[in-house]
mmCIF file of N, CA and C in Angstrom:
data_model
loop_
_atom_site.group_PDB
_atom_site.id
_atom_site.type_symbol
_atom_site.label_atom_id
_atom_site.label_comp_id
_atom_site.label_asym_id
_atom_site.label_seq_id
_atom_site.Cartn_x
_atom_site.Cartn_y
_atom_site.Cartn_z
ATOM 1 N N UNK A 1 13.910 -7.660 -7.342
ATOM 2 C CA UNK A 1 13.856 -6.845 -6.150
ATOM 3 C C UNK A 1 12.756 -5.802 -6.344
ATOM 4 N N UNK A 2 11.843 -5.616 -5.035
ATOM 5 C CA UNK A 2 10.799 -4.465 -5.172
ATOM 6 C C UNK A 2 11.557 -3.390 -4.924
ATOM 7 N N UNK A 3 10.568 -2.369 -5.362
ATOM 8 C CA UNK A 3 10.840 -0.947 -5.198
ATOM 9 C C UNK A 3 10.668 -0.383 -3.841
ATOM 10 N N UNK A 4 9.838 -1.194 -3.138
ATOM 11 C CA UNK A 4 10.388 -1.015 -1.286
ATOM 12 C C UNK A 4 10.995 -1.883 -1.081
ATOM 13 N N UNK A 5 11.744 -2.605 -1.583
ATOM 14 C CA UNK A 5 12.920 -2.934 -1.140
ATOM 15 C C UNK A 5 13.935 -2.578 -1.331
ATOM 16 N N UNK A 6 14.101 -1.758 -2.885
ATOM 17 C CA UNK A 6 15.098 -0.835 -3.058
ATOM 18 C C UNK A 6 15.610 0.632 -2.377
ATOM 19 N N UNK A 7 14.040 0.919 -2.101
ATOM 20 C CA UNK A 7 14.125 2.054 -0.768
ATOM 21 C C UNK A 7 14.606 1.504 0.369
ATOM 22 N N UNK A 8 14.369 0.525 0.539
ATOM 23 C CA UNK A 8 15.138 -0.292 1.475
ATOM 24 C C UNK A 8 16.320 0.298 2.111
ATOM 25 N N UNK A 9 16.919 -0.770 0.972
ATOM 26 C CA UNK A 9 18.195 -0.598 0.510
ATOM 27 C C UNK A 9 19.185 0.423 0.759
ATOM 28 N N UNK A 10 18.492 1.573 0.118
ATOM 29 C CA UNK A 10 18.952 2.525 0.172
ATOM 30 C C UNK A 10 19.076 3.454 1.047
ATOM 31 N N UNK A 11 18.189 3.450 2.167
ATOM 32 C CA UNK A 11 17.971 3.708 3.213
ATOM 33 C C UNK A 11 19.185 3.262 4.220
ATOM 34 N N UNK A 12 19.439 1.843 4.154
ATOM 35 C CA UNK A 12 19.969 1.121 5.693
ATOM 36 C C UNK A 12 21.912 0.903 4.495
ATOM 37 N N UNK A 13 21.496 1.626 2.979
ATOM 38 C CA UNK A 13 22.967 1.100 2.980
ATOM 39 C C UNK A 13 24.417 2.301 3.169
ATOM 40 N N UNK A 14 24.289 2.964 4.159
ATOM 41 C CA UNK A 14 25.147 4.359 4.390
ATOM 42 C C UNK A 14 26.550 3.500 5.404
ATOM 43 N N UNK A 15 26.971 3.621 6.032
ATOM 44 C CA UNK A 15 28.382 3.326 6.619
ATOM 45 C C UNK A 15 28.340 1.881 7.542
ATOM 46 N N UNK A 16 26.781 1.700 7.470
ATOM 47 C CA UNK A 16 26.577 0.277 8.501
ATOM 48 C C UNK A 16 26.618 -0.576 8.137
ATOM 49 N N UNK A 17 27.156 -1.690 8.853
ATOM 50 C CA UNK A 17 28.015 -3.533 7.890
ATOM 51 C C UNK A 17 26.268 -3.613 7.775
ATOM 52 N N UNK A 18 27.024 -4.919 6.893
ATOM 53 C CA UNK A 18 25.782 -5.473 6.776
ATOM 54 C C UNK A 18 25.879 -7.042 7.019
ATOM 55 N N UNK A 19 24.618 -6.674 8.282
ATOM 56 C CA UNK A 19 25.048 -8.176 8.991
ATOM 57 C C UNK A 19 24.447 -9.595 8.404
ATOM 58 N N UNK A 20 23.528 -9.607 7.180
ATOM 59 C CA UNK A 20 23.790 -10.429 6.446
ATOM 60 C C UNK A 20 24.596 -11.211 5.793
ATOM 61 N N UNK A 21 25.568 -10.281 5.539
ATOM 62 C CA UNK A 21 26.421 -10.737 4.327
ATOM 63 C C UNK A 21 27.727 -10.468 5.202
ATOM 64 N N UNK A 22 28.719 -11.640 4.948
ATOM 65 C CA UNK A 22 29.955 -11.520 6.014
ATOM 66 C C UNK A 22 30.761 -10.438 4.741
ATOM 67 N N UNK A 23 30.870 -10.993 3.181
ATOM 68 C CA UNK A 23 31.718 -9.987 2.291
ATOM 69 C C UNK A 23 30.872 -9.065 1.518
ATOM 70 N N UNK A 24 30.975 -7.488 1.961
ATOM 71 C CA UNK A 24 30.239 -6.478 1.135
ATOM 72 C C UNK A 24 31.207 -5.370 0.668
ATOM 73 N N UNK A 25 30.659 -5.482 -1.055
ATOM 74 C CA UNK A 25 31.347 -4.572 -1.518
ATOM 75 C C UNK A 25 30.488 -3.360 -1.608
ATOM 76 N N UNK A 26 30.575 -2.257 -0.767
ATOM 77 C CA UNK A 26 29.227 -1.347 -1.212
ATOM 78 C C UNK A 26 29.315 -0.396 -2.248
ATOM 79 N N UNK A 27 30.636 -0.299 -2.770
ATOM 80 C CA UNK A 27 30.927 0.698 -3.974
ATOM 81 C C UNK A 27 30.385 -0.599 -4.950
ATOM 82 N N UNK A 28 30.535 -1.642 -5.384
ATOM 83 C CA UNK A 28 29.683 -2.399 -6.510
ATOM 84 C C UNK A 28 28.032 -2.514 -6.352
ATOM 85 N N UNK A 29 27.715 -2.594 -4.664
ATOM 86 C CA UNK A 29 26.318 -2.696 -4.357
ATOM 87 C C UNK A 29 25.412 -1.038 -4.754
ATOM 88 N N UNK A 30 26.355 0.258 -4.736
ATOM 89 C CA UNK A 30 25.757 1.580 -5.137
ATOM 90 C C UNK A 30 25.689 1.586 -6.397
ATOM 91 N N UNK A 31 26.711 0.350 -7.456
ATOM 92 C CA UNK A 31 26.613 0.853 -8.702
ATOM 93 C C UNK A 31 25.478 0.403 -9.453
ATOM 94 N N UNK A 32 25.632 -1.283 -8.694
ATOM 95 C CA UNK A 32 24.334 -2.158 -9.287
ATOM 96 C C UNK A 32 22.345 -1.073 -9.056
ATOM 97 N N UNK A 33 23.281 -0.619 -7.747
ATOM 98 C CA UNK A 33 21.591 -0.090 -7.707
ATOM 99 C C UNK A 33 21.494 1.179 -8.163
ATOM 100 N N UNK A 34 22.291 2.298 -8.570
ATOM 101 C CA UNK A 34 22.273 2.930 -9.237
ATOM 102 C C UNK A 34 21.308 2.825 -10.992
ATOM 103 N N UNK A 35 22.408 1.824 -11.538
ATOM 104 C CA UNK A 35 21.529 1.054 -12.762
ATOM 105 C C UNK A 35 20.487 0.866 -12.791
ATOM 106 N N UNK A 36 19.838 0.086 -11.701
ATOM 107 C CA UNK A 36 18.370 -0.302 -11.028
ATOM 108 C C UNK A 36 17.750 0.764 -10.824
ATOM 109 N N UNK A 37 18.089 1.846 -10.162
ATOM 110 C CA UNK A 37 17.340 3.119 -10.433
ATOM 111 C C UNK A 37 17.041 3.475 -11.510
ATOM 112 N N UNK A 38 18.330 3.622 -12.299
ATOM 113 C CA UNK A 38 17.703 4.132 -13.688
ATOM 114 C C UNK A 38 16.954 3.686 -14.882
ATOM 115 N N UNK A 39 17.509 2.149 -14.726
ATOM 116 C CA UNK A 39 15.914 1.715 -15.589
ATOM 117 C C UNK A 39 14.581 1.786 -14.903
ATOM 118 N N UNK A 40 14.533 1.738 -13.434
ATOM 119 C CA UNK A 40 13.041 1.484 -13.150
ATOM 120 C C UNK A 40 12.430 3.238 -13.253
ATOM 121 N N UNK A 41 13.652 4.561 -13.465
ATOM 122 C CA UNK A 41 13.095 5.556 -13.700
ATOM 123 C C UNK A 41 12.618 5.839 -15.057
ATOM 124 N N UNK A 42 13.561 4.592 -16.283
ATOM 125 C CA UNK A 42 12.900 5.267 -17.526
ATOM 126 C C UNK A 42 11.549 4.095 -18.031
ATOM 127 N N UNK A 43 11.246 3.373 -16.976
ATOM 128 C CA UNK A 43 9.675 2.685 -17.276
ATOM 129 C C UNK A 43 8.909 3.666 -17.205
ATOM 130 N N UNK A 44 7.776 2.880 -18.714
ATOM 131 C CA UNK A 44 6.390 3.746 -18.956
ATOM 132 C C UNK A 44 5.549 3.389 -17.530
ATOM 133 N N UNK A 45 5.247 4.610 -17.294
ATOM 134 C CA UNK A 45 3.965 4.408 -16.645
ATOM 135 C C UNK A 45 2.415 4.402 -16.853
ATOM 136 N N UNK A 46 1.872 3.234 -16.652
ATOM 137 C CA UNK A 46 0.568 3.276 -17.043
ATOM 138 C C UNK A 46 -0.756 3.395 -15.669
ATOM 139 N N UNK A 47 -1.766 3.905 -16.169
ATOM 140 C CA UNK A 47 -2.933 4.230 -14.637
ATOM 141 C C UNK A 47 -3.056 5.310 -14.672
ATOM 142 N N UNK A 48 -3.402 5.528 -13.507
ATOM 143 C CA UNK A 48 -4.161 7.036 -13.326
ATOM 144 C C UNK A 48 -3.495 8.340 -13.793
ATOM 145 N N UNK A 49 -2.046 7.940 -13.598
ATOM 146 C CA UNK A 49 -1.357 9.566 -14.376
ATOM 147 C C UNK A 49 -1.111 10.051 -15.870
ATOM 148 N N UNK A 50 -1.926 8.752 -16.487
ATOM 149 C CA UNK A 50 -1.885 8.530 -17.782
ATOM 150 C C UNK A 50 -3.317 8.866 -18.241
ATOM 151 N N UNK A 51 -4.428 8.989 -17.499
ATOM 152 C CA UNK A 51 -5.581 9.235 -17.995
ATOM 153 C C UNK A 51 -5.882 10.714 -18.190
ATOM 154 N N UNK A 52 -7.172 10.845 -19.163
ATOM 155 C CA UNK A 52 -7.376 11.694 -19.627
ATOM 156 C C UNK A 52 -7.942 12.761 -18.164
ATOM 157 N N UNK A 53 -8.079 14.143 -18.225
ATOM 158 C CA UNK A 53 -8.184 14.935 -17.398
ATOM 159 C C UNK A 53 -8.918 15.920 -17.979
ATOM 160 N N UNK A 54 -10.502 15.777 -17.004
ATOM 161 C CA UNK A 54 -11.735 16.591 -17.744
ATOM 162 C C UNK A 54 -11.992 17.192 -16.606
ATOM 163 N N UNK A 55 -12.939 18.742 -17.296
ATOM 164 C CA UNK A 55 -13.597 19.683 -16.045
ATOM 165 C C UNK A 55 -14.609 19.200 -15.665
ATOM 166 N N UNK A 56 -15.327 19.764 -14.729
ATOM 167 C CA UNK A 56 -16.387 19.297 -14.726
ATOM 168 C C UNK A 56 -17.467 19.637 -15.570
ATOM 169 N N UNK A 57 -17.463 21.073 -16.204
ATOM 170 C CA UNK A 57 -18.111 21.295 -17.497
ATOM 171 C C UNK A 57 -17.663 20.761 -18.729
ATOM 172 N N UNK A 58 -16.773 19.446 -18.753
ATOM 173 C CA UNK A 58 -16.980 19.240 -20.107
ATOM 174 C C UNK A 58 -17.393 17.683 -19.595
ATOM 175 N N UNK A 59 -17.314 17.454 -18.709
ATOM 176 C CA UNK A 59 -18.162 16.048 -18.335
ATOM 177 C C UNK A 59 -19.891 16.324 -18.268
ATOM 178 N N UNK A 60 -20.058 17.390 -17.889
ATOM 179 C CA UNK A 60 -21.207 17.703 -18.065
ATOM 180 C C UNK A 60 -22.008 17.999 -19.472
ATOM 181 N N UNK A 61 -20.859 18.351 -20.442
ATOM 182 C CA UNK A 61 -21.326 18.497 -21.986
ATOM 183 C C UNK A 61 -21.204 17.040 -22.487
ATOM 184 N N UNK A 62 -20.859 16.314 -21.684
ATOM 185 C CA UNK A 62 -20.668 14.672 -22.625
ATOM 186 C C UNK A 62 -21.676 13.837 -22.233
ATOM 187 N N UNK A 63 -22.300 14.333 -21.172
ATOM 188 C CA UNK A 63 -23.419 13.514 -20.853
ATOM 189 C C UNK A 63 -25.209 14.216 -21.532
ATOM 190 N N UNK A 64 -24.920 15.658 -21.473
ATOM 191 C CA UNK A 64 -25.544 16.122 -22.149
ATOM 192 C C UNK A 64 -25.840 15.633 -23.701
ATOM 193 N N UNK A 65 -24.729 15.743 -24.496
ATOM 194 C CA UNK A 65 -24.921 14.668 -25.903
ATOM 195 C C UNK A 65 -25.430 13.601 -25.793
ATOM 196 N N UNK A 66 -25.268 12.710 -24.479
ATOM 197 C CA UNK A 66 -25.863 11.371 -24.705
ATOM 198 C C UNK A 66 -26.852 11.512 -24.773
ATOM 199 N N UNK A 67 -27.370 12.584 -24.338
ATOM 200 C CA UNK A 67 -29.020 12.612 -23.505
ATOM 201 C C UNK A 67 -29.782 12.615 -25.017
ATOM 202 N N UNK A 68 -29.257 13.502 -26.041
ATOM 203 C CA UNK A 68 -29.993 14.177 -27.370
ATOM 204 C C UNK A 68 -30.659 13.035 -27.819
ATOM 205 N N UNK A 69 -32.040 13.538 -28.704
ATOM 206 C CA UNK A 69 -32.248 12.681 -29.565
ATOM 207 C C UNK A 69 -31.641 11.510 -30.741
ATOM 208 N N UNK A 70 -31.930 10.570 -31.145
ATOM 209 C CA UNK A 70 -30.591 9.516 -31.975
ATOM 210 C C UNK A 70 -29.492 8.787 -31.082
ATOM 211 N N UNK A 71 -28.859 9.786 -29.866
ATOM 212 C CA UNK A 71 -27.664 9.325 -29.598
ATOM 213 C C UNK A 71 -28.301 7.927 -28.838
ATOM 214 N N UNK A 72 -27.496 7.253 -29.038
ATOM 215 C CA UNK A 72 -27.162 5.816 -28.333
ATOM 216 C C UNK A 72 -26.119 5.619 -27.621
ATOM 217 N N UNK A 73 -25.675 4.776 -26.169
ATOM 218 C CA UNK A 73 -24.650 4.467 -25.209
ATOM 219 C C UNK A 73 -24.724 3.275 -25.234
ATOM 220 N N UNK A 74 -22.856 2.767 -25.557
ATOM 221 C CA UNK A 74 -22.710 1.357 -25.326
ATOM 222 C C UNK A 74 -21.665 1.217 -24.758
ATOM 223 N N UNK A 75 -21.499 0.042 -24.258
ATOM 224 C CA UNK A 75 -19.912 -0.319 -23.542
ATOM 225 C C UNK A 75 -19.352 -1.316 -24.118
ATOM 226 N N UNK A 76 -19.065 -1.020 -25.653
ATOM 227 C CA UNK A 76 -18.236 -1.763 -26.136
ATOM 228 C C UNK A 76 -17.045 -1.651 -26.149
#
C-alpha cells in the first residue's frame, strides 16, 4: 500500500461503511494501520534532506581552491 493511499485511508476511514467491503472491522483496520504508520515513520530517509548544506561563501571558497595553481577537478 502507498503512502497516498494510506492518507487515503485515513482520511475516508472515520464513521462511514465502507462500501467496498460488505465485513469491516475498523478497530483491526486502525490497528493494522497504525503499525503501518509506524514503521513507514521509523524509515531512513535518503535525498535532499540528507544532503550536505553550504553558504554561499563557502561554495564560493570551494571553487576558489579549484581555481589555484596544481589543483585538478575530476568526477570520479
Amino acid at each position: 500500500m502507498l503512502r497516498a493511499q494510506l492518507a487515503q485511508r485515513m482520511k475516508t476511514s472515520g464513521n462511514k461503511p465502507n462500501k467496498r467491503r460488505r465485513r469491516c472491522d475498523e478497530a483491526a483496520d486502525a490497528e493494522v494501520l497504525a503499525r503501518i504508520l509506524d514503521i513507514i515513520s521509523g524509515l531512513l530517509v535518503l535525498g535532499p534532506e540528507k544532503r550536505r548544506r553550504r553558504t554561499t561563501q563557502e561554495k564560493i571558497a570551494i571553487v576558489q581552491q579549484s581555481f589555484e595553481p596544481g589543483m585538478t577537478v575530476s568526477d570520479d
